[in-house]
CSV table of C-alpha atoms and ligand atoms in Angstrom, one decimal:
chain,number,residue,atom,x,y,z
Y,1445,MET,CA,-9.2,-42.1,-42.4
Y,1446,THR,CA,-11.0,-39.7,-40.0
Y,1447,ALA,CA,-14.7,-39.5,-40.1
Y,1448,GLU,CA,-15.9,-36.1,-41.6
Y,1449,ARG,CA,-18.0,-35.8,-38.6
Y,1450,VAL,CA,-15.1,-35.5,-36.4
Y,1451,LYS,CA,-12.8,-33.3,-38.5
Y,1452,GLY,CA,-14.0,-30.1,-37.9
Y,1453,ILE,CA,-13.9,-30.4,-34.2
Y,1454,SER,CA,-11.4,-28.2,-32.5
Y,1455,THR,CA,-10.0,-29.1,-29.3
Y,1456,SER,CA,-6.6,-26.8,-29.7
Y,1457,LEU,CA,-8.0,-23.5,-27.4
Y,1458,ILE,CA,-8.6,-25.7,-24.4
Y,1459,ARG,CA,-5.7,-27.5,-24.9
Y,1460,ARG,CA,-3.7,-24.7,-25.4
Y,1461,MET,CA,-4.7,-23.1,-21.9
Y,1462,PHE,CA,-4.1,-26.3,-20.4
Y,1463,GLU,CA,-0.6,-26.9,-21.3
Y,1464,ILE,CA,0.0,-23.5,-20.2
Y,1465,VAL,CA,-1.2,-24.1,-16.8
Y,1466,GLU,CA,0.5,-27.3,-16.5
Y,1467,ARG,CA,3.8,-25.8,-17.6
Y,1468,ALA,CA,3.3,-22.9,-14.8
Y,1469,LYS,CA,2.5,-25.4,-12.3
Y,1470,ARG,CA,6.0,-27.6,-13.1
Y,1471,GLU,CA,7.4,-24.1,-12.6
Y,1472,GLY,CA,6.2,-24.2,-9.4
Y,1473,ARG,CA,3.8,-20.9,-9.8
Y,1474,ASP,CA,0.8,-20.2,-7.9
Y,1475,ILE,CA,-2.0,-20.5,-10.2
Y,1476,VAL,CA,-5.4,-19.5,-9.6
Y,1477,ASN,CA,-7.6,-21.9,-11.7
Y,1478,LEU,CA,-11.3,-19.9,-12.5
Y,1479,SER,CA,-11.5,-21.9,-16.0
Y,1480,ILE,CA,-13.0,-24.8,-14.2
Y,1481,GLY,CA,-16.7,-26.1,-15.3
Y,1482,GLU,CA,-18.2,-27.5,-11.7
Y,1483,PRO,CA,-18.9,-27.2,-8.2
Y,1484,ASP,CA,-15.5,-26.8,-6.1
Y,1485,PHE,CA,-17.5,-28.5,-3.5
Y,1486,ASP,CA,-17.4,-32.3,-2.8
Y,1487,THR,CA,-20.2,-34.4,-3.2
Y,1488,PRO,CA,-22.3,-33.8,-0.1
Y,1489,ILE,CA,-22.0,-36.5,2.3
Y,1490,GLU,CA,-25.9,-37.3,2.4
Y,1491,VAL,CA,-25.1,-38.4,-1.1
Y,1492,VAL,CA,-22.0,-40.6,-0.6
Y,1493,GLU,CA,-23.0,-42.5,2.7
Y,1494,ARG,CA,-26.6,-43.5,0.4
Y,1495,ALA,CA,-24.4,-44.4,-2.2
Y,1496,CYS,CA,-21.8,-46.6,-0.4
Y,1497,LYS,CA,-24.7,-48.4,1.5
Y,1498,TYR,CA,-26.4,-49.4,-2.0
Y,1499,MET,CA,-22.9,-50.4,-3.8
Y,1500,LYS,CA,-22.5,-52.8,-0.9
Y,1501,SER,CA,-26.0,-54.2,-1.1
Y,1502,GLY,CA,-25.4,-55.1,-4.6
Y,1503,TYR,CA,-27.0,-52.1,-7.0
Y,1504,THR,CA,-24.0,-52.8,-9.1
Y,1505,HIS,CA,-25.5,-54.1,-12.1
Y,1506,TYR,CA,-27.4,-52.7,-15.0
Y,1507,THR,CA,-30.9,-50.7,-14.3
Y,1508,SER,CA,-33.8,-50.6,-16.9
Y,1509,ASN,CA,-32.7,-48.2,-19.7
Y,1510,LEU,CA,-35.0,-46.1,-18.8
Y,1511,GLY,CA,-33.5,-45.7,-15.1
Y,1512,ILE,CA,-34.9,-46.9,-11.9
Y,1513,GLU,CA,-38.8,-46.4,-11.2
Y,1514,GLU,CA,-38.1,-44.6,-7.7
Y,1515,LEU,CA,-36.1,-41.9,-9.4
Y,1516,ARG,CA,-37.9,-41.2,-12.6
Y,1517,ILE,CA,-41.1,-40.8,-10.4
Y,1518,ALA,CA,-39.1,-38.2,-8.1
Y,1519,ILE,CA,-38.2,-36.5,-11.0
Y,1520,ALA,CA,-41.6,-36.2,-12.6
Y,1521,ASP,CA,-43.2,-35.5,-9.4
Y,1522,ILE,CA,-40.5,-32.2,-9.0
Y,1523,TYR,CA,-41.3,-31.4,-13.1
Y,1524,LYS,CA,-45.1,-32.0,-12.9
Y,1525,VAL,CA,-44.9,-34.7,-15.6
Y,1526,SER,CA,-45.6,-38.3,-15.8
Y,1527,GLN,CA,-42.6,-40.9,-14.9
Y,1528,GLU,CA,-43.2,-42.0,-18.8
Y,1529,ASN,CA,-41.7,-38.6,-19.8
Y,1530,VAL,CA,-38.7,-39.2,-17.6
Y,1531,MET,CA,-35.4,-41.0,-18.7
Y,1532,VAL,CA,-32.2,-41.3,-16.8
Y,1533,THR,CA,-28.9,-40.7,-18.9
Y,1534,THR,CA,-25.3,-41.0,-17.8
Y,1535,GLY,CA,-25.1,-37.3,-16.9
Y,1536,GLY,CA,-26.6,-34.4,-19.0
Y,1537,SER,CA,-23.6,-34.6,-21.6
Y,1538,GLU,CA,-25.3,-38.2,-22.6
Y,1539,ALA,CA,-28.5,-36.8,-23.0
Y,1540,LEU,CA,-27.7,-33.7,-25.1
Y,1541,LEU,CA,-25.7,-36.3,-27.5
Y,1542,ASN,CA,-29.0,-38.5,-27.4
Y,1543,ALA,CA,-31.3,-35.5,-28.2
Y,1544,SER,CA,-28.5,-34.0,-31.1
Y,1545,LEU,CA,-28.6,-37.8,-32.9
Y,1546,ALA,CA,-31.9,-38.4,-32.6
Y,1547,PHE,CA,-33.4,-34.8,-33.6
Y,1548,ILE,CA,-30.7,-32.7,-36.0
Y,1549,GLU,CA,-31.0,-34.1,-39.3
Y,1550,GLU,CA,-27.9,-34.2,-41.7
Y,1551,ASN,CA,-27.6,-30.8,-43.7
Y,1552,SER,CA,-30.4,-29.0,-41.7
Y,1553,GLU,CA,-29.4,-26.4,-39.5
Y,1554,VAL,CA,-29.1,-25.8,-35.8
Y,1555,VAL,CA,-29.8,-22.5,-34.2
Y,1556,ILE,CA,-27.5,-21.5,-31.1
Y,1557,PRO,CA,-27.7,-18.3,-29.2
Y,1558,THR,CA,-24.4,-17.3,-28.8
Y,1559,PRO,CA,-22.5,-17.5,-26.3
Y,1560,ASN,CA,-23.2,-20.5,-25.4
Y,1561,PHE,CA,-21.8,-24.2,-24.2
Y,1562,LEU,CA,-19.2,-25.4,-26.7
Y,1563,SER,CA,-20.5,-28.8,-26.9
Y,1564,TYR,CA,-23.8,-27.4,-28.4
Y,1565,PHE,CA,-21.3,-26.4,-31.7
Y,1566,THR,CA,-19.5,-30.2,-31.2
Y,1567,TYR,CA,-23.0,-31.8,-31.5
Y,1568,ALA,CA,-24.2,-30.2,-34.4
Y,1569,LYS,CA,-21.2,-31.0,-36.0
Y,1570,ILE,CA,-21.3,-34.5,-35.4
Y,1571,CYS,CA,-24.7,-34.5,-37.0
Y,1572,ARG,CA,-23.5,-32.9,-39.8
Y,1573,ALA,CA,-25.6,-29.5,-39.5
Y,1574,LYS,CA,-25.0,-26.2,-40.4
Y,1575,VAL,CA,-24.9,-23.6,-37.4
Y,1576,ARG,CA,-26.6,-20.8,-37.3
Y,1577,GLU,CA,-25.9,-18.6,-34.2
Y,1578,ILE,CA,-28.0,-15.7,-32.8
Y,1579,LYS,CA,-25.8,-13.0,-31.2
Y,1580,THR,CA,-27.4,-11.8,-27.9
Y,1581,HIS,CA,-24.4,-9.2,-27.2
Y,1582,PRO,CA,-24.5,-6.9,-24.9
Y,1583,ASN,CA,-27.3,-8.3,-22.5
Y,1584,PHE,CA,-27.4,-11.5,-23.6
Y,1585,GLU,CA,-31.5,-11.8,-24.0
Y,1586,MET,CA,-33.2,-13.8,-26.8
Y,1587,ASP,CA,-34.7,-11.2,-29.2
Y,1588,LEU,CA,-37.2,-13.1,-30.6
Y,1589,ASP,CA,-37.6,-11.3,-33.9
Y,1590,VAL,CA,-33.8,-11.6,-34.4
Y,1591,LEU,CA,-34.7,-15.9,-33.9
Y,1592,ASN,CA,-37.7,-15.5,-36.6
Y,1593,GLU,CA,-35.6,-14.0,-38.8
Y,1594,SER,CA,-33.1,-16.9,-38.4
Y,1595,MET,CA,-35.7,-19.7,-38.6
Y,1596,SER,CA,-36.7,-21.6,-41.4
Y,1597,LYS,CA,-38.0,-25.1,-42.2
Y,1598,LYS,CA,-34.5,-26.4,-42.6
Y,1599,VAL,CA,-33.9,-25.8,-39.0
Y,1600,SER,CA,-34.0,-28.6,-37.1
Y,1601,ALA,CA,-33.1,-27.8,-33.2
Y,1602,VAL,CA,-32.6,-24.6,-31.3
Y,1603,PHE,CA,-30.7,-25.1,-28.2
Y,1604,LEU,CA,-31.5,-23.3,-25.1
Y,1605,ASN,CA,-29.4,-23.0,-21.9
Y,1606,TYR,CA,-30.8,-20.9,-19.0
Y,1607,PRO,CA,-29.4,-20.2,-16.4
Y,1608,ASN,CA,-26.5,-19.7,-19.3
Y,1609,ASN,CA,-22.9,-21.2,-19.4
Y,1610,PRO,CA,-20.9,-18.5,-19.9
Y,1611,THR,CA,-23.3,-15.7,-18.7
Y,1612,GLY,CA,-25.2,-16.7,-16.1
Y,1613,VAL,CA,-28.3,-15.0,-17.6
Y,1614,VAL,CA,-31.6,-16.5,-16.8
Y,1615,LEU,CA,-34.3,-15.7,-19.3
Y,1616,ASP,CA,-38.0,-15.0,-18.3
Y,1617,GLY,CA,-40.5,-17.6,-19.0
Y,1618,LYS,CA,-43.0,-15.6,-21.7
Y,1619,THR,CA,-39.6,-15.3,-23.8
Y,1620,LEU,CA,-38.7,-19.1,-23.3
Y,1621,LYS,CA,-42.6,-19.9,-24.3
Y,1622,GLY,CA,-42.0,-17.6,-27.4
Y,1623,VAL,CA,-39.2,-19.3,-28.4
Y,1624,VAL,CA,-40.7,-22.8,-28.0
Y,1625,GLU,CA,-43.8,-21.0,-30.2
Y,1626,ILE,CA,-41.6,-20.2,-33.0
Y,1627,ALA,CA,-39.9,-23.4,-33.1
Y,1628,LYS,CA,-42.9,-25.4,-33.4
Y,1629,ASP,CA,-43.9,-22.9,-36.5
Y,1630,TYR,CA,-40.7,-24.5,-38.2
Y,1631,ASP,CA,-41.6,-28.4,-37.1
Y,1632,ALA,CA,-37.8,-28.0,-34.8
Y,1633,ILE,CA,-37.1,-29.1,-31.6
Y,1634,VAL,CA,-36.0,-27.3,-28.6
Y,1635,ILE,CA,-33.5,-28.9,-26.7
Y,1636,SER,CA,-33.8,-27.0,-23.4
Y,1637,ASP,CA,-30.7,-27.5,-21.3
Y,1638,GLU,CA,-31.6,-26.7,-17.7
Y,1639,ILE,CA,-28.4,-28.4,-16.0
Y,1640,TYR,CA,-28.2,-25.2,-13.9
Y,1641,ASP,CA,-31.7,-24.9,-12.7
Y,1642,LYS,CA,-31.4,-25.0,-9.0
Y,1643,ILE,CA,-28.5,-22.8,-9.1
Y,1644,TYR,CA,-29.9,-19.5,-9.0
Y,1645,TYR,CA,-29.9,-16.2,-7.3
Y,1646,ASP,CA,-32.7,-13.5,-8.3
Y,1647,LYS,CA,-35.0,-14.6,-10.7
Y,1648,LYS,CA,-36.2,-18.6,-10.5
Y,1649,PRO,CA,-36.0,-20.4,-14.1
Y,1650,THR,CA,-38.6,-21.2,-16.0
Y,1651,SER,CA,-38.4,-25.2,-17.2
Y,1652,LEU,CA,-40.3,-26.0,-20.3
Y,1653,ALA,CA,-40.4,-29.5,-19.3
Y,1654,GLY,CA,-44.0,-30.8,-20.6
Y,1655,GLU,CA,-44.2,-28.7,-23.8
Y,1656,GLU,CA,-45.0,-30.5,-27.1
Y,1657,ASN,CA,-42.0,-29.8,-29.2
Y,1658,VAL,CA,-39.2,-29.6,-26.3
Y,1659,VAL,CA,-36.7,-32.0,-24.9
Y,1660,VAL,CA,-35.1,-30.8,-21.5
Y,1661,VAL,CA,-32.0,-31.7,-20.4
Y,1662,ASN,CA,-30.9,-31.7,-16.9
Y,1663,GLY,CA,-29.1,-33.8,-14.0
Y,1664,PHE,CA,-27.3,-33.5,-10.6
Y,1665,SER,CA,-23.6,-32.9,-12.0
Y,1666,LYS,CA,-23.6,-29.3,-10.6
Y,1667,SER,CA,-26.9,-29.4,-8.1
Y,1668,LEU,CA,-25.4,-31.8,-5.9
Y,1669,ALA,CA,-21.7,-31.5,-7.2
Y,1670,MET,CA,-21.9,-34.9,-8.9
Y,1671,THR,CA,-20.0,-34.5,-12.3
Y,1672,GLY,CA,-17.9,-37.3,-11.8
Y,1673,TRP,CA,-21.2,-39.7,-10.8
Y,1674,ARG,CA,-22.8,-39.2,-14.5
Y,1675,ILE,CA,-26.5,-38.7,-13.5
Y,1676,GLY,CA,-28.7,-36.8,-16.0
Y,1677,PHE,CA,-32.2,-37.0,-17.1
Y,1678,VAL,CA,-34.1,-36.0,-20.0
Y,1679,ILE,CA,-37.9,-35.1,-20.3
Y,1680,ALA,CA,-39.9,-35.2,-23.2
Y,1681,GLN,CA,-43.3,-36.4,-24.5
Y,1682,LYS,CA,-43.4,-40.4,-25.1
Y,1683,ASP,CA,-42.7,-40.4,-28.9
Y,1684,LEU,CA,-39.8,-38.0,-28.6
Y,1685,LEU,CA,-38.3,-39.9,-25.6
Y,1686,ASN,CA,-38.7,-43.2,-27.7
Y,1687,GLU,CA,-36.5,-42.0,-30.2
Y,1688,MET,CA,-34.0,-40.9,-27.7
Y,1689,LEU,CA,-34.1,-44.4,-26.0
Y,1690,LYS,CA,-32.7,-46.3,-29.6
Y,1691,VAL,CA,-29.8,-43.9,-29.0
Y,1692,HIS,CA,-29.3,-44.4,-25.3
Y,1693,GLN,CA,-29.9,-48.2,-25.0
Y,1694,VAL,CA,-26.0,-47.9,-27.2
Y,1695,ASN,CA,-24.6,-45.3,-25.8
Y,1696,GLY,CA,-25.0,-44.8,-22.1
Y,1697,VAL,CA,-27.1,-47.7,-21.6
Y,1698,CYS,CA,-28.1,-47.1,-18.0
Y,1699,ALA,CA,-26.6,-44.8,-15.5
Y,1700,PRO,CA,-24.9,-46.1,-12.2
Y,1701,SER,CA,-27.1,-48.1,-10.3
Y,1702,PHE,CA,-26.0,-47.2,-6.6
Y,1703,ALA,CA,-25.7,-43.4,-7.9
Y,1704,GLN,CA,-29.5,-43.8,-9.2
Y,1705,LYS,CA,-30.7,-45.1,-5.6
Y,1706,ALA,CA,-28.6,-42.5,-4.0
Y,1707,VAL,CA,-29.9,-39.5,-5.6
Y,1708,ALA,CA,-33.9,-41.1,-5.8
Y,1709,ASP,CA,-33.5,-41.3,-1.8
Y,1710,ILE,CA,-32.5,-37.5,-1.6
Y,1711,LEU,CA,-35.4,-36.4,-3.6
Y,1712,ASN,CA,-37.7,-38.5,-1.6
Y,1713,GLU,CA,-36.4,-38.0,1.7
Y,1714,GLY,CA,-37.2,-34.2,0.7
Y,1715,ILE,CA,-33.5,-33.1,1.5
Y,1716,PHE,CA,-32.8,-31.9,-1.6
Y,1717,ASP,CA,-33.6,-28.4,-1.8
Y,1718,GLU,CA,-31.7,-28.1,1.9
Y,1719,ILE,CA,-28.6,-29.8,0.1
Y,1720,VAL,CA,-28.6,-27.5,-2.7
Y,1721,GLY,CA,-29.6,-24.0,-0.9
Y,1722,ARG,CA,-26.3,-24.6,1.2
Y,1723,MET,CA,-24.4,-24.4,-1.9
Y,1724,VAL,CA,-26.2,-21.5,-3.7
Y,1725,LYS,CA,-25.9,-19.5,-0.6
Y,1726,GLU,CA,-22.0,-19.8,-0.7
Y,1727,PHE,CA,-21.9,-19.0,-4.7
Y,1728,ARG,CA,-24.7,-16.0,-4.0
Y,1729,ARG,CA,-21.5,-14.9,-1.9
Y,1730,ARG,CA,-18.8,-15.0,-4.5
Y,1731,ARG,CA,-21.2,-13.8,-7.0
Y,1732,ASP,CA,-21.8,-11.0,-5.6
Y,1733,PHE,CA,-18.1,-10.4,-4.4
Y,1734,VAL,CA,-16.6,-11.4,-8.2
Y,1735,TYR,CA,-19.2,-9.0,-9.8
Y,1736,SER,CA,-18.6,-5.6,-7.2
Y,1737,ARG,CA,-14.8,-5.9,-8.2
Y,1738,LEU,CA,-15.4,-6.5,-11.9
Y,1739,LYS,CA,-17.8,-4.3,-12.6
Y,1740,ARG,CA,-15.4,-1.4,-11.9
Y,1741,LEU,CA,-13.0,-2.4,-14.4
Y,1742,PHE,CA,-15.3,-4.0,-17.2
Y,1743,GLU,CA,-18.8,-3.9,-18.8
Y,1744,VAL,CA,-20.0,-6.8,-17.1
Y,1745,VAL,CA,-23.9,-8.4,-17.3
Y,1746,LYS,CA,-24.6,-9.5,-13.5
Y,1747,PRO,CA,-25.2,-13.1,-13.7
Y,1748,GLU,CA,-28.3,-14.4,-12.0
Y,1749,GLY,CA,-27.6,-18.4,-11.9
Y,1750,ALA,CA,-24.8,-20.8,-12.5
Y,1751,PHE,CA,-21.5,-19.7,-11.4
Y,1752,TYR,CA,-20.1,-17.9,-14.2
Y,1753,ILE,CA,-19.5,-14.4,-14.6
Y,1754,PHE,CA,-18.3,-13.0,-18.7
Y,1755,PRO,CA,-17.1,-9.4,-18.8
Y,1756,ASN,CA,-16.0,-7.7,-21.8
Y,1757,VAL,CA,-12.6,-7.0,-21.5
Y,1758,GLY,CA,-11.8,-4.8,-24.2
Y,1759,ILE,CA,-9.4,-6.7,-26.1
Y,1760,ASP,CA,-8.8,-10.1,-27.9
Y,1761,CYS,CA,-9.7,-12.7,-25.5
Y,1762,GLU,CA,-7.1,-14.8,-25.9
Y,1763,LYS,CA,-4.0,-12.2,-25.9
Y,1764,PHE,CA,-5.9,-11.4,-22.4
Y,1765,CYS,CA,-5.8,-14.9,-21.1
Y,1766,GLU,CA,-2.8,-16.1,-22.3
Y,1767,ASP,CA,-0.9,-12.7,-21.0
Y,1768,LEU,CA,-3.0,-12.9,-17.7
Y,1769,LEU,CA,-2.2,-16.5,-17.1
Y,1770,ILE,CA,1.8,-16.0,-17.7
Y,1771,LYS,CA,2.3,-12.6,-16.3
Y,1772,LYS,CA,0.0,-13.2,-13.3
Y,1773,GLY,CA,-1.0,-16.8,-12.7
Y,1774,VAL,CA,-4.7,-16.6,-13.2
Y,1775,CYS,CA,-6.4,-18.9,-15.8
Y,1776,LEU,CA,-9.6,-18.0,-17.2
Y,1777,THR,CA,-11.7,-19.4,-20.6
Y,1778,PRO,CA,-11.2,-17.3,-23.4
Y,1779,GLY,CA,-15.0,-16.0,-25.1
Y,1780,LYS,CA,-14.1,-17.6,-28.4
Y,1781,ALA,CA,-14.8,-21.1,-26.8
Y,1782,PHE,CA,-18.7,-19.9,-26.8
Y,1783,GLY,CA,-19.3,-19.1,-30.2
Y,1784,SER,CA,-18.8,-16.0,-32.3
Y,1785,GLY,CA,-19.2,-12.1,-31.4
Y,1786,ASN,CA,-17.3,-13.0,-28.0
Y,1787,GLU,CA,-14.0,-11.9,-29.2
Y,1788,ASN,CA,-13.3,-9.4,-26.5
Y,1789,TYR,CA,-15.2,-11.8,-23.8
Y,1790,VAL,CA,-14.0,-14.1,-21.2
Y,1791,ARG,CA,-15.3,-16.5,-18.6
Y,1792,ILE,CA,-14.6,-16.4,-15.2
Y,1793,SER,CA,-15.9,-19.4,-12.9
Y,1794,PHE,CA,-16.3,-18.5,-9.3
Y,1795,ALA,CA,-16.7,-22.2,-8.5
Y,1796,ASN,CA,-13.8,-21.4,-6.3
Y,1797,SER,CA,-12.9,-20.4,-2.9
Y,1798,LEU,CA,-13.3,-16.6,-1.7
Y,1799,ASP,CA,-9.7,-16.7,-0.8
Y,1800,ASN,CA,-8.8,-17.4,-4.3
Y,1801,LEU,CA,-11.2,-14.9,-5.8
Y,1802,GLU,CA,-10.0,-12.0,-3.9
Y,1803,LYS,CA,-6.3,-13.4,-5.1
Y,1804,ALA,CA,-7.8,-13.7,-8.5
Y,1805,MET,CA,-9.3,-10.2,-8.9
Y,1806,LYS,CA,-6.3,-8.2,-7.3
Y,1807,ARG,CA,-4.1,-9.8,-9.9
Y,1808,ILE,CA,-6.3,-8.8,-12.9
Y,1809,GLU,CA,-6.8,-5.3,-11.2
Y,1810,GLU,CA,-2.9,-5.0,-11.2
Y,1811,TYR,CA,-2.7,-6.5,-14.8
Y,1812,VAL,CA,-5.2,-4.0,-16.2
Y,1813,ALA,CA,-3.6,-1.2,-14.5
Y,1814,GLU,CA,-0.2,-2.4,-15.9
Y,1815,GLY,CA,-2.0,-1.5,-19.2
Y,1816,ALA,CA,-3.2,-5.0,-20.3
J,143,PLP,N1,-25.0,-28.4,-20.3
J,143,PLP,C1,-24.2,-27.1,-19.7
J,143,PLP,C2,-24.6,-25.7,-20.1
J,143,PLP,C3,-22.8,-27.2,-19.0
J,143,PLP,O1,-22.4,-26.3,-18.7
J,143,PLP,C4,-22.3,-28.7,-18.7
J,143,PLP,C5,-21.3,-28.7,-18.0
J,143,PLP,O2,-20.4,-28.0,-17.9
J,143,PLP,C6,-23.2,-29.8,-19.3
J,143,PLP,C7,-24.4,-30.0,-20.2
J,143,PLP,C8,-22.6,-31.0,-19.1
J,143,PLP,O3,-23.1,-31.7,-17.6
J,143,PLP,P1,-22.8,-33.1,-17.3
J,143,PLP,O4,-21.3,-32.9,-16.8
J,143,PLP,O5,-24.0,-33.8,-16.7
J,143,PLP,O6,-22.5,-34.4,-18.5
């Protein structure tokens, strides 16, 4: 009965952790959950106020499939492209699925540098393509020679995600352009997921917007703490955008109109950077704190963006996470969720209060001292 394309998709790892957390909560235990992949801040009041105003004044209908003009223009201005290259989607996830369905051919290969966001593996499966992983451990940088060796005419797409979930690594512009050039040689599309591009601490991420064979995926879920609002976008050459529109018109159809209007105002009033800056300031304090504590215990790369850190805990990640949760009430994500080669890693989200992070670090230290 089940279609082949969904048969290989597993939800068991996340479900098991979720079940353990729920059971512990039912038992009345104090759980610090650092497995969550969204900002802990509520959506900024500036966005909420504008959205309410638009909701009351009738912005509750369909918009153009491509999105409202003022939002497309505002996004185009940020990335220095034309509005014709911008399509608004229902979150970054819809944009990723549109790009996958439009460009990943059945039985082709999809290159995914690992560790990486779990969903890319799922998109490849839905498209019935084979995944070719490129391991980037231990510094999580991409080696262009390794990429070159993995490429062939069978490759239809290469997924990139910088700043990266789960490592926080930001790849330099030269290497990114190198990936684009290599992909071009094999007529492959680069799907560059830049959803964390506004959350960075050291080097500024380079966008691949405007490159010929690239689909840039982005949105406001993370930068404006709007995960529940579903506003994403793609930037691509017009011919590529038209192919994705064929999927989007039957998939996301259009993003919520009042939310599109609210975000357009935030961008056009010039207050976007200030709002994001408030959150990034807080994330930076937490990043510095968590990194300073973890580096005493584990081999760990300092995140330059996003709000995750990915230490090597030296033992099987599932055992580490389950044990830590049961014994110390701290919930992390096992590295296995992010591709192969991550068996000894765990993802820690620092999108949580400093108080909770302090509590979690103490408990992890105790756990390690007791002999993990
Ligand atoms: N891309 C990456 C790398 C993510 O981490 C996430 C969410 O965690 C998404 C895309 C999905 O974003 P959205 O909520 O806009 O669909």
